[in-house]
Coordinates of C-alpha atoms in Angstrom, one line a residue:
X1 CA -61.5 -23.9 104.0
X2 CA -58.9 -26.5 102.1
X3 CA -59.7 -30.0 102.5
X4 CA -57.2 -31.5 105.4
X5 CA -53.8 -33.0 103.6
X6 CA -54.9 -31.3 100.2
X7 CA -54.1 -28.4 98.2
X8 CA -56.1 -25.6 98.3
X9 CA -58.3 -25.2 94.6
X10 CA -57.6 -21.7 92.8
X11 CA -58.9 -22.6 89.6
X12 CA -62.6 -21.8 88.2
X13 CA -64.6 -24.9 87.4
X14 CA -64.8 -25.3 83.6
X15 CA -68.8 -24.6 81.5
X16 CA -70.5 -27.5 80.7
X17 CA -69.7 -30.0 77.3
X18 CA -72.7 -27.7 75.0
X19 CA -70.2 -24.7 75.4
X20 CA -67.9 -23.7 72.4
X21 CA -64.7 -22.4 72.5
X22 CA -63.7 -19.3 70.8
X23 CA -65.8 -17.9 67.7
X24 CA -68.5 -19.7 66.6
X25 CA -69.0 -19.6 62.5
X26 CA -72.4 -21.1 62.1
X27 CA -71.9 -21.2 58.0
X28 CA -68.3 -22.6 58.0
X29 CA -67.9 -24.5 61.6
X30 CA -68.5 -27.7 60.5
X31 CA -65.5 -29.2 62.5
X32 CA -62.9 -31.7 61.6
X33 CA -64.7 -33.5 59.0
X34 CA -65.5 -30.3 56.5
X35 CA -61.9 -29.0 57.5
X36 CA -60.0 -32.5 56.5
X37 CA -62.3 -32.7 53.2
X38 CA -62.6 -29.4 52.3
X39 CA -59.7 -27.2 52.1
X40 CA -59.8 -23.3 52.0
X41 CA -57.4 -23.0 49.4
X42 CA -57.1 -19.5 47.3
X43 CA -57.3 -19.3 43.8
X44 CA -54.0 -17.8 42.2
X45 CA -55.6 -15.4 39.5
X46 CA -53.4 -15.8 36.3
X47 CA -51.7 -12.3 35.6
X48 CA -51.7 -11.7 31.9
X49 CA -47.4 -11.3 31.3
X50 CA -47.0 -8.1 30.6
X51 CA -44.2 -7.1 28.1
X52 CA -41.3 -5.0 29.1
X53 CA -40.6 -2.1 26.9
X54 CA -37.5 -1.9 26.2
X55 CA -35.9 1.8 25.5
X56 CA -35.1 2.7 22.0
X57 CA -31.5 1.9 20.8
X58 CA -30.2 4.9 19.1
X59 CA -26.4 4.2 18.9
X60 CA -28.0 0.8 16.9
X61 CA -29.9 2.9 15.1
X62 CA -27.5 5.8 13.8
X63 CA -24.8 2.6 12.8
X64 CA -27.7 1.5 10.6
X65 CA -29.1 4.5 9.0
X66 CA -25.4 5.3 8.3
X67 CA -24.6 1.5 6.8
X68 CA -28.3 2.6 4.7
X69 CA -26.7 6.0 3.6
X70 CA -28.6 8.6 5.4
X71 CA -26.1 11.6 5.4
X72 CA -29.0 14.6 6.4
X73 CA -30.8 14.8 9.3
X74 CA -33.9 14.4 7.9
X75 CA -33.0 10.8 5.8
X76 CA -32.0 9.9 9.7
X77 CA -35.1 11.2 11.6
X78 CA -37.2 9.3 8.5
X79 CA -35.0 5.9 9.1
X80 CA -35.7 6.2 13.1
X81 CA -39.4 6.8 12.6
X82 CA -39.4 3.2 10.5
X83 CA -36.8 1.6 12.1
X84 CA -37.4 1.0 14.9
X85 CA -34.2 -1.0 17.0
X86 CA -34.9 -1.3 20.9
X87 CA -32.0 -2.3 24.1
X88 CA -31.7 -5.9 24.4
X89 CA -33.0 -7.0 28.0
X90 CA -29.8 -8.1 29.8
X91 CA -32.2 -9.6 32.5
X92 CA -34.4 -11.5 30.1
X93 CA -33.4 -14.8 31.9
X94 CA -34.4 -13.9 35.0
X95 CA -37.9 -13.0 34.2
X96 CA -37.9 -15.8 32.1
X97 CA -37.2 -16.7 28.5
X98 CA -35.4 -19.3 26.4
X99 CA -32.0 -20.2 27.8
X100 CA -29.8 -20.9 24.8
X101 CA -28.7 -24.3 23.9
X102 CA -25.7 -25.1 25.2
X103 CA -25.4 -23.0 28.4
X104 CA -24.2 -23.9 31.3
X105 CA -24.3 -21.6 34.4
X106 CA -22.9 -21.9 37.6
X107 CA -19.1 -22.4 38.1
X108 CA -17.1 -25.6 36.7
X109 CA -16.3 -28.1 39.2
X110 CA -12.5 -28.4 39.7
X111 CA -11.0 -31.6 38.5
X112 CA -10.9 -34.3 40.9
X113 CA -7.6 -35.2 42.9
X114 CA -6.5 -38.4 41.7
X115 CA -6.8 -40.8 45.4
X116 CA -3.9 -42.9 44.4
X117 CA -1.2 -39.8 43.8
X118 CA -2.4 -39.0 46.9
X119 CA -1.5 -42.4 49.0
X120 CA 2.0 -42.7 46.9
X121 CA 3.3 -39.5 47.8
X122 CA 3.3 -38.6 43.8
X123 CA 3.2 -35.0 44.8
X124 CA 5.8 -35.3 47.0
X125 CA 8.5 -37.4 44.2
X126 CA 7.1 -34.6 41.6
X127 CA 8.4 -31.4 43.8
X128 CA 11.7 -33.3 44.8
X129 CA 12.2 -33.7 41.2
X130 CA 11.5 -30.2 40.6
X131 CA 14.2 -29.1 43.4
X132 CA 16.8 -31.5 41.7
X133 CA 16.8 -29.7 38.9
X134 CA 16.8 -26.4 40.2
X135 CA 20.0 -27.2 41.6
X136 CA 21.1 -28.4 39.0
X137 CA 20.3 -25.4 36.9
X138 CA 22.2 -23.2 39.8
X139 CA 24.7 -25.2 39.6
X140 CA 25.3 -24.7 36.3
X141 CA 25.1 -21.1 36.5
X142 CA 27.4 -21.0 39.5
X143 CA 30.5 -22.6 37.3
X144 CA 29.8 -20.5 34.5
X145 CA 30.3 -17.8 36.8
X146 CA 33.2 -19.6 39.1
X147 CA 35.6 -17.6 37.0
X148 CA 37.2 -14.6 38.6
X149 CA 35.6 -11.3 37.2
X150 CA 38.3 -8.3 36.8
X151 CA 37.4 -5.3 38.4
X152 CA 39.0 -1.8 38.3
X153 CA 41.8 -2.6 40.3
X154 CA 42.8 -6.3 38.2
X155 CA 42.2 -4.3 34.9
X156 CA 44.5 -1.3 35.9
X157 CA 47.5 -3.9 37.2
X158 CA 47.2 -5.7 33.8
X159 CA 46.9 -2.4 31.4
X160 CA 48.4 0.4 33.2
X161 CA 47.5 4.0 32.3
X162 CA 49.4 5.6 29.7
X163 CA 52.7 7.8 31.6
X164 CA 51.5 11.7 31.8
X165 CA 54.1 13.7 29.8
X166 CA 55.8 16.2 32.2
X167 CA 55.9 19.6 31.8
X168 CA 58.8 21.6 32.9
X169 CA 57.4 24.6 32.0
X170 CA 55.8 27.0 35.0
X171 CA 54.7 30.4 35.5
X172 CA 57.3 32.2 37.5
X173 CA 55.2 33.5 40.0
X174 CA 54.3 29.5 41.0
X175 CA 58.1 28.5 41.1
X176 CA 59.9 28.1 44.9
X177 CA 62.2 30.7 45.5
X178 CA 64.6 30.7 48.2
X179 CA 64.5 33.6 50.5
X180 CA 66.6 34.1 53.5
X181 CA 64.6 35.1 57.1
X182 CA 66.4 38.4 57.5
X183 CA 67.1 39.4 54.0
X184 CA 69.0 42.8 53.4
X185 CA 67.7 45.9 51.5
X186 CA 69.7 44.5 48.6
X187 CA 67.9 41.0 48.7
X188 CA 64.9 42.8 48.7
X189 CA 65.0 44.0 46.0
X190 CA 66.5 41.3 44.5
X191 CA 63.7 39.4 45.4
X192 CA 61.2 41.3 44.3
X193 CA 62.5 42.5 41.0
X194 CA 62.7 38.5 40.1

């Protein structure tokens, strides 16, 4: 039963101070001491570098044995058998190699904003100035173009078209002919025979 005004024990009661915790390595476990002075560490083995071959280069090659004067195929497969021009590594920097003098890599850092321009509104003055003199230049542009343009209509008042010459001449069978509503035999005929 629980002790009165206590709370009931569910826990096991813990091995004596000679018991050891977890695996027990009899030729390593030498505690804190061995582990502070001794560290585990592992030896990096060095890997000889092994060279990359590079494919052969035979575009390099047949501009060479040409430049040489190999004109038959068997001057070029002799030049290519003692010539022998590989592919340049285009990743030779990042398995490491000789960067060349004077390169830089990254990107160049944007030149800084002047502080002062800034606080006196320089920018400001400098794109006023620039609208000024758009205007201006509109401006400008608008006189020059102020004066009336003719179109069809002005042109025509000012040089009329030459007067068609009229011709009185017609084919009969166009011309108006008077005829009465009730004409007689006669005009019939009359009409007609014109």
């Amino acid at each position: 039963q629980p002790e009165l005004g206590k709370p009931m024990r569910n826990c096991y009661s813990l091995p004596g101070p000679d018991f050891t915790y977890g695996m027990c390595m009899h030729k390593r476990d030498g505690g804190v001491p061995e582990a502070i002075g001794h560290w585990d560490s592992v030896k990096v083995k060095a890997k000889s570098p092994r060279k990359r071959v590079m494919p052969r280069d035979f575009v390099a090659m047949g501009r060479a044995a040409v430049d040489e004067g190999c004109t038959s195929a068997r001057d070029f497969a002799l030049y290519y058998k003692y010539m022998d021009i590989r592919c340049k590594d285009k990743g030779i920097l990042r398995y490491g190699g000789k960067v060349p003098p004077g390169m830089t890599f990254g990107k160049p850092p944007r030149p800084p904003t002047p502080f002062f321009d800034l606080i006196q509104h320089r920018y400001k003055e400098l794109w006023m100035e620039e609208q000024r003199a758009r205007t201006r230049v509109q401006y400008m542009v608008k006189k020059k173009i102020g004066e009336v343009r003719e179109n069809r209509t002005s042109f025509l008042r000012t040089h009329p078209l030459p007067v068609k010459e009229e011709s009185f001449w017609h084919l009969r069978r166009f011309e108006k002919v008077w005829a009465p509503h009730n004409p007689s035999p006669d005009q019939r005929q009359l009409f007609w025979a014109s």
